[in-house]
JSON list of C-alpha atoms in Angstrom, two decimals:
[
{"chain": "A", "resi": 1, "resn": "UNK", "atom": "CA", "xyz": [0.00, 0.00, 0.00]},
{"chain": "A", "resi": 2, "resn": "UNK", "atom": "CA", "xyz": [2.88, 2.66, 0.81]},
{"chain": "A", "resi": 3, "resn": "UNK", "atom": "CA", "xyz": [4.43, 2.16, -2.47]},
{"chain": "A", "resi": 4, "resn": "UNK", "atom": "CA", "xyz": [1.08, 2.64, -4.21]},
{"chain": "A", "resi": 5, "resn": "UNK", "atom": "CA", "xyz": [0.50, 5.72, -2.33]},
{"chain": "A", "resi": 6, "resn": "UNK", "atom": "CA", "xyz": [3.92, 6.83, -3.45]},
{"chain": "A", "resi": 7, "resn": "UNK", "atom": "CA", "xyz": [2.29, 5.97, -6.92]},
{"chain": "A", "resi": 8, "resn": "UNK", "atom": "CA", "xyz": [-0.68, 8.30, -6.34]},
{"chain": "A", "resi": 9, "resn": "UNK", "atom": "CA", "xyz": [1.68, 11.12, -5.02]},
{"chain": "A", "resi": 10, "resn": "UNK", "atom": "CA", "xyz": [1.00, 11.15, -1.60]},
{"chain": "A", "resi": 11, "resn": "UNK", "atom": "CA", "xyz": [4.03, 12.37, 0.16]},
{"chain": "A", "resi": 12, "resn": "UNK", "atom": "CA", "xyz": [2.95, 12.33, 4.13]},
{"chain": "A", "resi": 13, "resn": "UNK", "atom": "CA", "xyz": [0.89, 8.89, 3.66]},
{"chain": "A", "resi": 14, "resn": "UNK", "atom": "CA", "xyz": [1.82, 5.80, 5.33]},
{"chain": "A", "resi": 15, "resn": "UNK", "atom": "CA", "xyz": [0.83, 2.54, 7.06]},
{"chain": "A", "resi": 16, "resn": "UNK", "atom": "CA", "xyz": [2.84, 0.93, 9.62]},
{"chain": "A", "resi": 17, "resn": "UNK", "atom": "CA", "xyz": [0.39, -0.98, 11.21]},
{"chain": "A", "resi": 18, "resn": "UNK", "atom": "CA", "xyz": [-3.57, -2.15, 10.81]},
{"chain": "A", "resi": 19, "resn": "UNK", "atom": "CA", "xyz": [-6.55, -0.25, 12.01]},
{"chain": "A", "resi": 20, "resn": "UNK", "atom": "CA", "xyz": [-6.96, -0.79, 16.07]},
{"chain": "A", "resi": 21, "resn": "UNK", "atom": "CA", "xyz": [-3.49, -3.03, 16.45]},
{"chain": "A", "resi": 22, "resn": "UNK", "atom": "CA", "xyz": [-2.90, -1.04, 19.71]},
{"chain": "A", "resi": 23, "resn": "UNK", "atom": "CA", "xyz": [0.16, -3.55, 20.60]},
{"chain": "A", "resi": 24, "resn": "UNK", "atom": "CA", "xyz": [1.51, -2.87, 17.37]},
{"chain": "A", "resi": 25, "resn": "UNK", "atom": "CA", "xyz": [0.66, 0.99, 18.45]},
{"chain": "A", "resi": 26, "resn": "UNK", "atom": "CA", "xyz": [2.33, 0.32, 21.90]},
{"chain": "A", "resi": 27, "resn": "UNK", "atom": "CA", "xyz": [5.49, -0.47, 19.99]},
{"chain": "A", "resi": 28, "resn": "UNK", "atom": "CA", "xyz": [5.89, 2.37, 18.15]},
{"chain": "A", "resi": 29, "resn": "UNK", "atom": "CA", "xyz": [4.06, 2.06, 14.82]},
{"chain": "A", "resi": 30, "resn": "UNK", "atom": "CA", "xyz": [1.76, 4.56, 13.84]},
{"chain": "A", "resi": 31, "resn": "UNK", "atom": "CA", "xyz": [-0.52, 5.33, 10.66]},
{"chain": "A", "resi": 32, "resn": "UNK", "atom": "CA", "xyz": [0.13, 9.15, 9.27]},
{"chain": "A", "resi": 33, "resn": "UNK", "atom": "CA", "xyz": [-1.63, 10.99, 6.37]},
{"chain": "A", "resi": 34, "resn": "UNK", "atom": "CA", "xyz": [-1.76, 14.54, 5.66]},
{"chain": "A", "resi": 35, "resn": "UNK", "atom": "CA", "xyz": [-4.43, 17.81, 4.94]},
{"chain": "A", "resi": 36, "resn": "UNK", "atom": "CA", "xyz": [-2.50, 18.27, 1.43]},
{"chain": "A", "resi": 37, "resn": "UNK", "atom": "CA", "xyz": [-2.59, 14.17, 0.55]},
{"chain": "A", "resi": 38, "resn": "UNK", "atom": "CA", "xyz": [-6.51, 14.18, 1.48]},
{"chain": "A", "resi": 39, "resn": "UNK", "atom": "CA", "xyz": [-7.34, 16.72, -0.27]},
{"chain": "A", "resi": 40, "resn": "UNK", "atom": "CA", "xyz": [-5.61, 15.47, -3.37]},
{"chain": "A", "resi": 41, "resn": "UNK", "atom": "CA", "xyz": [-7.47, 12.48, -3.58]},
{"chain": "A", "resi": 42, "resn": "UNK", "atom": "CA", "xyz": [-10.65, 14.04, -2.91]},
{"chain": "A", "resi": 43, "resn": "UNK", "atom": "CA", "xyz": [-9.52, 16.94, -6.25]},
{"chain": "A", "resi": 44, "resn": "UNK", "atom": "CA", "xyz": [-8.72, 13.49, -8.19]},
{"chain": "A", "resi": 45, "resn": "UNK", "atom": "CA", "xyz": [-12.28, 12.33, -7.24]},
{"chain": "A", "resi": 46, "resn": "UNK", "atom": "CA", "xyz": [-14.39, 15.44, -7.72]},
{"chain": "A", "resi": 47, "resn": "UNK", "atom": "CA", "xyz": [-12.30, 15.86, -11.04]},
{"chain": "A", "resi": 48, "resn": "UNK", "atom": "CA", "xyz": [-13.58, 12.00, -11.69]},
{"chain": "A", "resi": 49, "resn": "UNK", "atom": "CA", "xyz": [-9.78, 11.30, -12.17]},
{"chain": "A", "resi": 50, "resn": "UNK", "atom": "CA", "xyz": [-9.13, 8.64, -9.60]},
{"chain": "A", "resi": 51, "resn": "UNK", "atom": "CA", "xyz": [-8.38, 5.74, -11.44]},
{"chain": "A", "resi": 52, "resn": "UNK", "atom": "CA", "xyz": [-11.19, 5.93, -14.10]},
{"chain": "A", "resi": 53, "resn": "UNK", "atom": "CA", "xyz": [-14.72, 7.55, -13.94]},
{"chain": "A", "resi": 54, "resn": "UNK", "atom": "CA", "xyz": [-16.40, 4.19, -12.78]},
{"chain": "A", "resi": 55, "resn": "UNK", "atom": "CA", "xyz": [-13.85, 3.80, -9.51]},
{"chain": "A", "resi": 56, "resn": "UNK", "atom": "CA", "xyz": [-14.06, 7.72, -9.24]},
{"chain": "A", "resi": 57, "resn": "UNK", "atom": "CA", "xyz": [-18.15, 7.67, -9.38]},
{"chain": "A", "resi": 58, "resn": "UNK", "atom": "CA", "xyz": [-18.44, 4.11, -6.70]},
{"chain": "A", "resi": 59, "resn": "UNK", "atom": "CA", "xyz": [-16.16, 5.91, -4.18]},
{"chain": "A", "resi": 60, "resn": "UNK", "atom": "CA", "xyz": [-18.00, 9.28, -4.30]},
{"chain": "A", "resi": 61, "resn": "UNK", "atom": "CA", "xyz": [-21.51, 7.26, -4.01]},
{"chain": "A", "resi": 62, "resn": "UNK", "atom": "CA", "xyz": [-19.51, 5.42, -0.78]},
{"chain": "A", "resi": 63, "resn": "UNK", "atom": "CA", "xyz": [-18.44, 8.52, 0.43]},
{"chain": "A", "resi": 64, "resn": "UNK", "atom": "CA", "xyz": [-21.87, 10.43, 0.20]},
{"chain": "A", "resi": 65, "resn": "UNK", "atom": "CA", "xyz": [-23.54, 7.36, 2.58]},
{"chain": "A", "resi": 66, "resn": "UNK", "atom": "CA", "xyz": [-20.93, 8.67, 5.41]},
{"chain": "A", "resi": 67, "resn": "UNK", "atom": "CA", "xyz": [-22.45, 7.47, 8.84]},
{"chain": "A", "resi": 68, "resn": "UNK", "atom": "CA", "xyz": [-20.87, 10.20, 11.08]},
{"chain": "A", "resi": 69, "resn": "UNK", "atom": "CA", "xyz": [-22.76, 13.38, 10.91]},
{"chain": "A", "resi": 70, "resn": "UNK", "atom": "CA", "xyz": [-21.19, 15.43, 13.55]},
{"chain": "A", "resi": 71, "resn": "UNK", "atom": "CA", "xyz": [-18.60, 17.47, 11.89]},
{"chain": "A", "resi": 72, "resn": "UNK", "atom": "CA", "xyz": [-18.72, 18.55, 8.13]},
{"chain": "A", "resi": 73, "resn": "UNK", "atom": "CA", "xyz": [-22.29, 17.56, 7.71]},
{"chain": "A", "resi": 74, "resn": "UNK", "atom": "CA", "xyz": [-23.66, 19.16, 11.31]},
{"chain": "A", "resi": 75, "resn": "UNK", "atom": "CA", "xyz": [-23.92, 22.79, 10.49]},
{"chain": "A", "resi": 76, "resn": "UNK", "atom": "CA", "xyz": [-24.69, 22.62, 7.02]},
{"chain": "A", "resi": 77, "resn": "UNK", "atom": "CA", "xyz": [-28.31, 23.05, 5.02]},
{"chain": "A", "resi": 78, "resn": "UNK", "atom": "CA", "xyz": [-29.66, 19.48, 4.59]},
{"chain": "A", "resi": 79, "resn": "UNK", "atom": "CA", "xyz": [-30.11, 19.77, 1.14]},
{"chain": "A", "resi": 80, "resn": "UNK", "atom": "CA", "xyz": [-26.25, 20.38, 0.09]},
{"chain": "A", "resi": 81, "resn": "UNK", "atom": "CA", "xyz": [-24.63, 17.16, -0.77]},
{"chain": "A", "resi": 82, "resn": "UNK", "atom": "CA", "xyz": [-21.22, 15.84, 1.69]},
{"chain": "A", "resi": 83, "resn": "UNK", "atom": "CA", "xyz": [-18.99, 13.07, 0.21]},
{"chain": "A", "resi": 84, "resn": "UNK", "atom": "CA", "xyz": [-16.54, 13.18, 3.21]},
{"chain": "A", "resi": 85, "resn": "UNK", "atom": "CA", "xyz": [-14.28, 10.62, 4.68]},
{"chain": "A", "resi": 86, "resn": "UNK", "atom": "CA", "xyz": [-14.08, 10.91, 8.92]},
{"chain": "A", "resi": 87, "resn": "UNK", "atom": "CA", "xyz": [-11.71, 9.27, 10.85]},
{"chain": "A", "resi": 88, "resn": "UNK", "atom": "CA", "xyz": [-11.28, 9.14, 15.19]},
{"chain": "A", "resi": 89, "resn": "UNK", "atom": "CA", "xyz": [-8.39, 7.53, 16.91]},
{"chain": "A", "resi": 90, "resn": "UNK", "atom": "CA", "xyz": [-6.49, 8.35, 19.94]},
{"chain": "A", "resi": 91, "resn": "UNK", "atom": "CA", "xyz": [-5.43, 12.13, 20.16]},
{"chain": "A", "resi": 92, "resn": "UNK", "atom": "CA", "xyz": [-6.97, 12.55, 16.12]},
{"chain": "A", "resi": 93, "resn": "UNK", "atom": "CA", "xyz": [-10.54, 13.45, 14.68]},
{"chain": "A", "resi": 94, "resn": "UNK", "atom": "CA", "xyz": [-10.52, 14.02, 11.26]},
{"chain": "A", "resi": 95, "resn": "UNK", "atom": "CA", "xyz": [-13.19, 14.44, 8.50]},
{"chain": "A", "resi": 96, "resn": "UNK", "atom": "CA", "xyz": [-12.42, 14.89, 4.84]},
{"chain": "A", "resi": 97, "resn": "UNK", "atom": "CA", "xyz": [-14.56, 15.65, 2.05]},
{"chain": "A", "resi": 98, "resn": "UNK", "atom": "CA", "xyz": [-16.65, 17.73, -1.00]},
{"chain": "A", "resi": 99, "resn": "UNK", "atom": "CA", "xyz": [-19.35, 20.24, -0.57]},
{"chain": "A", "resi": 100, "resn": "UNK", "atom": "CA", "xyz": [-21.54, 19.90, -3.12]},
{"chain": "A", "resi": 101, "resn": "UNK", "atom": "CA", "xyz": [-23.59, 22.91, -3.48]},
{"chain": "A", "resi": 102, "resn": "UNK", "atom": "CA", "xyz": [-25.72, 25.00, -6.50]},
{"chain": "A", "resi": 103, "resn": "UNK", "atom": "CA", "xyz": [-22.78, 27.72, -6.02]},
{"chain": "A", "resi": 104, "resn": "UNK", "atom": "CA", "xyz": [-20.39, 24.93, -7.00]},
{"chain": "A", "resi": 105, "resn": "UNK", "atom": "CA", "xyz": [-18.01, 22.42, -5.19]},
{"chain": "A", "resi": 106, "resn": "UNK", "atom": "CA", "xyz": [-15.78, 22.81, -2.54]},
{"chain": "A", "resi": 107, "resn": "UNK", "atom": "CA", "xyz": [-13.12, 20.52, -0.68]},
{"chain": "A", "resi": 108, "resn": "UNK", "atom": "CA", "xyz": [-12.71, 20.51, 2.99]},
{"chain": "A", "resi": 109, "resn": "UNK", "atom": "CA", "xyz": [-10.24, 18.12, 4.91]},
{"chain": "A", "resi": 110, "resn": "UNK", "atom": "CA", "xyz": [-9.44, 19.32, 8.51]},
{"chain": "A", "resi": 111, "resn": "UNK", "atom": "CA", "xyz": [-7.32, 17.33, 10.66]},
{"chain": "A", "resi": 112, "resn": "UNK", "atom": "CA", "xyz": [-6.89, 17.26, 14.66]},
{"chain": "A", "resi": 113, "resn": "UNK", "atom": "CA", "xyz": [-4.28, 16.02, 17.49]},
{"chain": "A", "resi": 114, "resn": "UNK", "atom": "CA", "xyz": [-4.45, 16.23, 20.74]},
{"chain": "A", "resi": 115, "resn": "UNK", "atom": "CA", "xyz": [-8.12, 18.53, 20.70]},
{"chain": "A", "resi": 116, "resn": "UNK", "atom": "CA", "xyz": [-9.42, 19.30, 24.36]},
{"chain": "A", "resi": 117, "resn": "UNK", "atom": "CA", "xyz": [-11.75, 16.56, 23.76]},
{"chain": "A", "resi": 118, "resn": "UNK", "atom": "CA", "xyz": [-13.25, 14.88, 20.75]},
{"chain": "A", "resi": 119, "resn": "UNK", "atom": "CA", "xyz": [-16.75, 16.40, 21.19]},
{"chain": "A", "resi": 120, "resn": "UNK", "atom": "CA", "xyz": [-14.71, 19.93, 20.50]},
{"chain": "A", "resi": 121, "resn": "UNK", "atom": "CA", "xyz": [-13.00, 18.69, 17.82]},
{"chain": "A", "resi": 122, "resn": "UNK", "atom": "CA", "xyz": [-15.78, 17.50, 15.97]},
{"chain": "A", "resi": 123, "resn": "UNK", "atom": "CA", "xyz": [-17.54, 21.26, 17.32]},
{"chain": "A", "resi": 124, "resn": "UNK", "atom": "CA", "xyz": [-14.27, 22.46, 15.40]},
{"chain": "A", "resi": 125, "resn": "UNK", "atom": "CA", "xyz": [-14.50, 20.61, 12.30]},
{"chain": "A", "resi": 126, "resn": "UNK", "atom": "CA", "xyz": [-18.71, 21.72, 11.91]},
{"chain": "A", "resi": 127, "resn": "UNK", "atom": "CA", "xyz": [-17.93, 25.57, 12.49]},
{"chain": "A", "resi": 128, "resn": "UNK", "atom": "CA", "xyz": [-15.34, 25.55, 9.78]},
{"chain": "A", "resi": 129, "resn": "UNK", "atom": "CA", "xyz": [-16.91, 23.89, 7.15]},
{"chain": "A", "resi": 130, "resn": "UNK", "atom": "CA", "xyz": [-20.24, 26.00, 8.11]},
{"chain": "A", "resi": 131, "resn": "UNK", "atom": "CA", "xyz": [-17.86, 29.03, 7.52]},
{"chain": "A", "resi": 132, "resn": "UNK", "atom": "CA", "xyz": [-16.79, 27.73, 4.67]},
{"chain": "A", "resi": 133, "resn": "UNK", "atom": "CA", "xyz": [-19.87, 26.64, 2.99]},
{"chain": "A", "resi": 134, "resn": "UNK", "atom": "CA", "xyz": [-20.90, 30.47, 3.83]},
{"chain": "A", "resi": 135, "resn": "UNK", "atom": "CA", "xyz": [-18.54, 32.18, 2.25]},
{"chain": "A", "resi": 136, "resn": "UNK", "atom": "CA", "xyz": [-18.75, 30.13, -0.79]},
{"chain": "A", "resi": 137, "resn": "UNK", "atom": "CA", "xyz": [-22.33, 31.29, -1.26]},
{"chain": "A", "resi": 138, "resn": "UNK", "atom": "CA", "xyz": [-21.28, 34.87, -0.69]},
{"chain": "A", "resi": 139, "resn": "UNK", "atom": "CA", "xyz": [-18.73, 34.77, -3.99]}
]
């Protein structure tokens, strides 16, 4: 997987161990990513350029059926579209993902450590993409 994420051109991407291994966590190996690798994939996959259309169009439907509604969804008008990615681990709470809206698309990917608590993280996350999704009806 590292080498294909090399492939992809994800610089700050890596797997060193599999999801919940906490002894393999204990000894040191950790899973990274980055804001700026996200959000490339998520460019490649509004663009429809991930692979092919077909892969780029099945992810996007996967990624609009997101379970966790608490951070880029929360704030946001039910009727604008969110194909977002979330993630929650110890000391991280990330969500990735599009806004799809009439004024056009827009990519948000925010990414936390070490956040008072989750609950504010997620709090975080919501307020930013509300701002965002504001001033992108304002231009």
């Amino acid at each position: 997987l590292n080498d294909y994420f090399k492939k992809l051109g994800l610089k700050g991407t890596s797997i060193s161990r599999r999801m919940l291994d906490f002894l393999a966590r204990k000894r040191g190996k950790e899973n990274y990513t980055t804001a700026q690798d996200m959000a490339l994939i998520l460019r490649k996959l509004y663009r429809r350029e991930f692979m092919d259309l077909e892969t780029s169009e099945r992810c996007l439907r996967y990624l609009k059926h997101q379970k966790v509604k608490n951070r880029i969804r929360a704030k946001l008008p039910p009727d604008i579209i969110v194909a977002n990615k979330s993630g929650t681990e110890r000391y991280v709470c990330h969500d990735c993902g599009l806004m799809l809206t009439p004024k056009g698309g827009m990519l948000i990917c925010v990414l936390t450590y070490r956040a008072p608590s989750k609950k504010a993280a997620s709090e975080f996350i919501s307020r930013l993409a509300f701002y965002a999704y504001n001033y992108l009806q304002q231009i």
